[in-house]
Amino acid sequence: MKTFSQAGLAKAFAQRLRQRREELGMHKQDMADRVGVSLTTIQKYENGQMPKGEYAVRLADTLACSLDWLLVGKGAADGSGQSCGEARLVMVPMVEARLSAGTGSFETGGDVLRHYAFRWDFLRRKGNPSQMVLLRVSGDSMQPRIMHNDVVLIDQAQRNPVPGRIYAVGVEDMVYLKVVNAMPGRLILTSFNPDYAPIEADAGEQLADLVRVIGRAVWVGRELD
């Protein structure tokens, strides 16, 4: 049977865990996938079950917070000695699939190649940090706005197209980076490069089977020679 102090420690841990997850806009299943445990285990953690060993470390890494703060409330969440907030960093994965800004490319899966650090406050202004991935562009159809080999930050939480915005879009088995617009009964995917004709799709019941909006492009980075 737990003593009062043990029960209080577990309750406070559960509150911090839930608070941090919600701050990051992360769903329980997302956290479970990143930590490598089941959804049921995450639910147990948020009900006061303390994690053991490497899973405590994985939780802290996933939530970009100090392990001391997560487990016992010591210090600030980011381990900086400051209040948790503006300077916090989030590691965003670079995935293997290459977006096509030209003729299209096959999806190769979501294997993570590496992670890159972004400020949490920057990502939060752009959308949902927990749903963001980095993808490298292949092709010239979005030039001069987006160049071949640029890295684009995609927020997969933003899947409802806003006219004139740039999205990663799957068309059958191809992936494109396009401006999404709509006409009555039709979805229009256009490029900045006038050499590329628009892609049009009927906005009927079969649209979801043919065209999949993967997420909105919210930032682009470029390597200089």
Short mmCIF file of C-alpha atoms in Angstrom, two decimals:
data_model
loop_
_atom_site.label_atom_id
_atom_site.label_comp_id
_atom_site.label_asym_id
_atom_site.label_seq_id
_atom_site.Cartn_x
_atom_site.Cartn_y
_atom_site.Cartn_z
CA MET A 1 0.00 0.00 0.00
CA LYS A 2 1.32 3.44 -0.91
CA THR A 3 2.12 5.91 1.80
CA PHE A 4 0.65 9.41 1.55
CA SER A 5 3.96 10.83 0.32
CA GLN A 6 4.28 8.20 -2.40
CA ALA A 7 0.70 8.77 -3.50
CA GLY A 8 1.24 12.53 -3.54
CA LEU A 9 4.41 12.16 -5.59
CA ALA A 10 2.64 9.95 -8.12
CA LYS A 11 -0.32 12.34 -8.37
CA ALA A 12 1.97 15.34 -8.93
CA PHE A 13 3.93 13.40 -11.58
CA ALA A 14 0.69 12.55 -13.41
CA GLN A 15 -0.37 16.20 -13.37
CA ARG A 16 2.97 17.37 -14.78
CA LEU A 17 2.92 14.66 -17.44
CA ARG A 18 -0.57 15.61 -18.59
CA GLN A 19 0.23 19.33 -18.43
CA ARG A 20 3.33 18.93 -20.57
CA ARG A 21 1.61 16.73 -23.14
CA GLU A 22 -1.24 19.22 -23.51
CA GLU A 23 1.19 22.15 -23.80
CA LEU A 24 2.77 20.43 -26.77
CA GLY A 25 -0.59 19.63 -28.33
CA MET A 26 0.30 15.94 -28.27
CA HIS A 27 -2.30 13.18 -28.21
CA LYS A 28 -1.85 10.22 -25.87
CA GLN A 29 -1.40 7.83 -28.79
CA ASP A 30 1.31 10.07 -30.29
CA MET A 31 3.17 10.03 -26.99
CA ALA A 32 2.78 6.27 -26.69
CA ASP A 33 4.23 5.75 -30.19
CA ARG A 34 7.22 8.00 -29.46
CA VAL A 35 7.98 6.49 -26.07
CA GLY A 36 7.51 2.94 -27.35
CA VAL A 37 4.73 1.85 -25.01
CA SER A 38 1.04 1.11 -25.38
CA LEU A 39 -1.74 3.67 -25.10
CA THR A 40 -2.89 1.84 -21.97
CA THR A 41 0.51 2.42 -20.36
CA ILE A 42 0.33 6.16 -21.07
CA GLN A 43 -3.13 6.23 -19.52
CA LYS A 44 -1.72 4.49 -16.44
CA TYR A 45 1.08 7.06 -16.21
CA GLU A 46 -1.46 9.89 -16.35
CA ASN A 47 -3.39 8.14 -13.58
CA GLY A 48 -0.35 8.09 -11.32
CA GLN A 49 1.69 5.01 -12.18
CA MET A 50 5.37 5.97 -12.10
CA PRO A 51 7.50 4.95 -15.11
CA LYS A 52 10.58 2.82 -14.60
CA GLY A 53 14.12 3.15 -15.89
CA GLU A 54 14.52 3.92 -19.58
CA TYR A 55 10.81 4.70 -20.02
CA ALA A 56 11.09 7.67 -17.67
CA VAL A 57 14.00 8.96 -19.78
CA ARG A 58 12.02 8.38 -22.99
CA LEU A 59 9.07 10.29 -21.56
CA ALA A 60 11.26 13.26 -20.71
CA ASP A 61 12.88 13.20 -24.16
CA THR A 62 9.52 12.95 -25.90
CA LEU A 63 8.14 15.86 -23.89
CA ALA A 64 11.38 17.89 -24.23
CA CYS A 65 11.55 18.41 -20.50
CA SER A 66 13.87 17.85 -17.57
CA LEU A 67 13.67 14.36 -16.05
CA ASP A 68 14.00 15.85 -12.55
CA TRP A 69 11.08 18.17 -13.22
CA LEU A 70 8.92 15.42 -14.70
CA LEU A 71 9.45 12.92 -11.88
CA VAL A 72 9.75 15.09 -8.78
CA GLY A 73 8.99 18.67 -9.88
CA LYS A 74 12.56 19.84 -9.27
CA GLY A 75 13.65 22.94 -11.19
CA ALA A 76 12.10 24.11 -14.45
CA ALA A 77 10.60 21.84 -17.05
CA ASP A 78 13.34 22.56 -19.57
CA GLY A 79 16.14 22.16 -17.04
CA SER A 80 17.37 25.72 -17.66
CA GLY A 81 16.57 27.17 -14.27
CA GLN A 82 14.06 29.48 -16.00
CA SER A 83 10.33 29.11 -16.23
CA CYS A 84 9.28 26.62 -18.85
CA GLY A 85 8.30 28.49 -21.98
CA GLU A 86 9.91 30.64 -24.61
CA ALA A 87 13.36 29.02 -24.83
CA ARG A 88 12.17 25.42 -24.84
CA LEU A 89 13.40 23.26 -27.73
CA VAL A 90 11.51 20.53 -29.56
CA MET A 91 13.20 17.88 -31.68
CA VAL A 92 11.43 17.57 -35.04
CA PRO A 93 12.06 14.41 -37.09
CA MET A 94 13.35 14.46 -40.66
CA VAL A 95 11.54 11.62 -42.42
CA GLU A 96 12.75 9.53 -45.29
CA ALA A 97 10.00 10.28 -47.80
CA ARG A 98 10.98 13.03 -50.25
CA LEU A 99 8.23 15.39 -51.31
CA SER A 100 8.10 15.94 -55.04
CA ALA A 101 7.80 19.48 -56.34
CA GLY A 102 8.08 18.22 -59.90
CA THR A 103 6.94 14.94 -61.37
CA GLY A 104 6.09 13.27 -58.06
CA SER A 105 7.83 10.56 -56.09
CA PHE A 106 6.73 7.36 -54.42
CA GLU A 107 6.12 7.48 -50.71
CA THR A 108 8.90 5.54 -49.05
CA GLY A 109 7.51 5.48 -45.53
CA GLY A 110 8.03 7.55 -42.43
CA ASP A 111 11.40 6.25 -41.26
CA VAL A 112 13.15 8.92 -39.22
CA LEU A 113 16.60 9.87 -40.50
CA ARG A 114 17.52 12.41 -37.83
CA HIS A 115 16.05 15.13 -35.63
CA TYR A 116 16.47 18.91 -35.71
CA ALA A 117 15.88 21.33 -32.83
CA PHE A 118 13.28 24.10 -33.12
CA ARG A 119 12.07 26.53 -30.50
CA TRP A 120 8.75 25.40 -29.08
CA ASP A 121 7.23 28.89 -29.16
CA PHE A 122 8.10 29.21 -32.87
CA LEU A 123 6.47 25.87 -33.70
CA ARG A 124 3.43 26.62 -31.57
CA ARG A 125 2.81 29.83 -33.51
CA LYS A 126 2.91 27.77 -36.70
CA GLY A 127 0.63 24.96 -35.54
CA ASN A 128 0.87 21.70 -33.60
CA PRO A 129 4.51 20.87 -32.68
CA SER A 130 3.78 17.21 -31.99
CA GLN A 131 2.46 16.68 -35.55
CA MET A 132 5.35 18.31 -37.42
CA VAL A 133 7.90 16.60 -39.64
CA LEU A 134 10.65 17.80 -41.96
CA LEU A 135 10.80 16.67 -45.58
CA ARG A 136 13.29 17.45 -48.35
CA VAL A 137 11.91 18.75 -51.64
CA SER A 138 12.77 17.18 -54.97
CA GLY A 139 12.01 19.07 -58.21
CA ASP A 140 11.54 22.61 -59.47
CA SER A 141 7.78 23.07 -59.83
CA MET A 142 7.57 25.41 -56.81
CA GLN A 143 10.44 27.65 -57.85
CA PRO A 144 11.19 30.44 -57.12
CA ARG A 145 9.26 30.17 -53.82
CA ILE A 146 10.64 26.75 -52.90
CA MET A 147 13.77 25.38 -54.53
CA HIS A 148 15.02 21.89 -55.26
CA ASN A 149 16.61 20.33 -52.14
CA ASP A 150 14.98 22.78 -49.72
CA VAL A 151 13.76 21.40 -46.39
CA VAL A 152 10.08 22.01 -45.65
CA LEU A 153 8.37 21.82 -42.27
CA ILE A 154 4.99 20.11 -42.57
CA ASP A 155 2.28 20.33 -39.93
CA GLN A 156 0.27 17.13 -40.35
CA ALA A 157 -2.43 18.48 -38.05
CA GLN A 158 -3.43 21.05 -40.69
CA ARG A 159 -5.19 18.90 -43.27
CA ASN A 160 -8.23 21.02 -44.07
CA PRO A 161 -7.11 22.99 -47.14
CA VAL A 162 -7.09 26.78 -46.94
CA PRO A 163 -7.14 28.27 -50.47
CA GLY A 164 -3.79 29.64 -51.57
CA ARG A 165 -1.72 27.79 -48.96
CA ILE A 166 0.98 25.23 -49.73
CA TYR A 167 0.39 21.61 -48.75
CA ALA A 168 2.03 18.24 -49.03
CA VAL A 169 -0.51 16.28 -51.04
CA GLY A 170 -0.65 12.62 -51.96
CA VAL A 171 -2.19 11.93 -55.36
CA GLU A 172 -2.70 8.18 -55.70
CA ASP A 173 0.84 6.84 -55.05
CA MET A 174 2.65 10.13 -55.65
CA VAL A 175 3.51 12.94 -53.22
CA TYR A 176 3.46 16.56 -54.33
CA LEU A 177 4.08 19.96 -52.78
CA LYS A 178 1.39 22.23 -54.24
CA VAL A 179 -0.78 25.28 -53.71
CA VAL A 180 -4.28 24.02 -52.96
CA ASN A 181 -7.29 25.86 -54.38
CA ALA A 182 -10.87 24.85 -55.02
CA MET A 183 -13.65 25.44 -57.51
CA PRO A 184 -17.21 24.15 -57.20
CA GLY A 185 -16.88 20.38 -57.29
CA ARG A 186 -13.15 20.41 -58.01
CA LEU A 187 -9.85 20.61 -56.13
CA ILE A 188 -7.05 22.41 -57.98
CA LEU A 189 -3.36 21.79 -57.18
CA THR A 190 -1.12 24.42 -58.74
CA SER A 191 2.61 25.20 -58.94
CA PHE A 192 4.53 28.46 -58.86
CA ASN A 193 6.56 27.39 -61.88
CA PRO A 194 4.35 28.10 -64.94
CA ASP A 195 5.93 25.16 -66.82
CA TYR A 196 3.81 22.80 -64.72
CA ALA A 197 0.12 22.42 -65.47
CA PRO A 198 -2.39 22.35 -62.61
CA ILE A 199 -3.59 19.01 -61.28
CA GLU A 200 -7.38 18.83 -60.98
CA ALA A 201 -9.48 16.32 -59.06
CA ASP A 202 -13.22 15.94 -58.70
CA ALA A 203 -14.36 16.75 -55.17
CA GLY A 204 -16.75 13.82 -55.06
CA GLU A 205 -17.01 10.79 -52.83
CA GLN A 206 -13.87 9.26 -54.36
CA LEU A 207 -11.69 12.29 -53.58
CA ALA A 208 -10.33 10.83 -50.33
CA ASP A 209 -9.18 7.73 -52.21
CA LEU A 210 -7.28 9.73 -54.85
CA VAL A 211 -6.07 12.90 -53.12
CA ARG A 212 -4.79 12.98 -49.54
CA VAL A 213 -3.81 16.25 -47.91
CA ILE A 214 -0.85 15.19 -45.77
CA GLY A 215 -0.26 18.53 -44.06
CA ARG A 216 0.43 22.20 -44.56
CA ALA A 217 3.90 23.59 -45.27
CA VAL A 218 4.58 26.14 -42.52
CA TRP A 219 8.31 26.85 -42.96
CA VAL A 220 11.06 26.30 -45.51
CA GLY A 221 14.83 26.14 -44.91
CA ARG A 222 17.64 26.31 -47.43
CA GLU A 223 21.27 25.22 -47.33
CA LEU A 224 23.71 27.69 -48.86
CA ASP A 225 26.53 26.48 -51.10
#
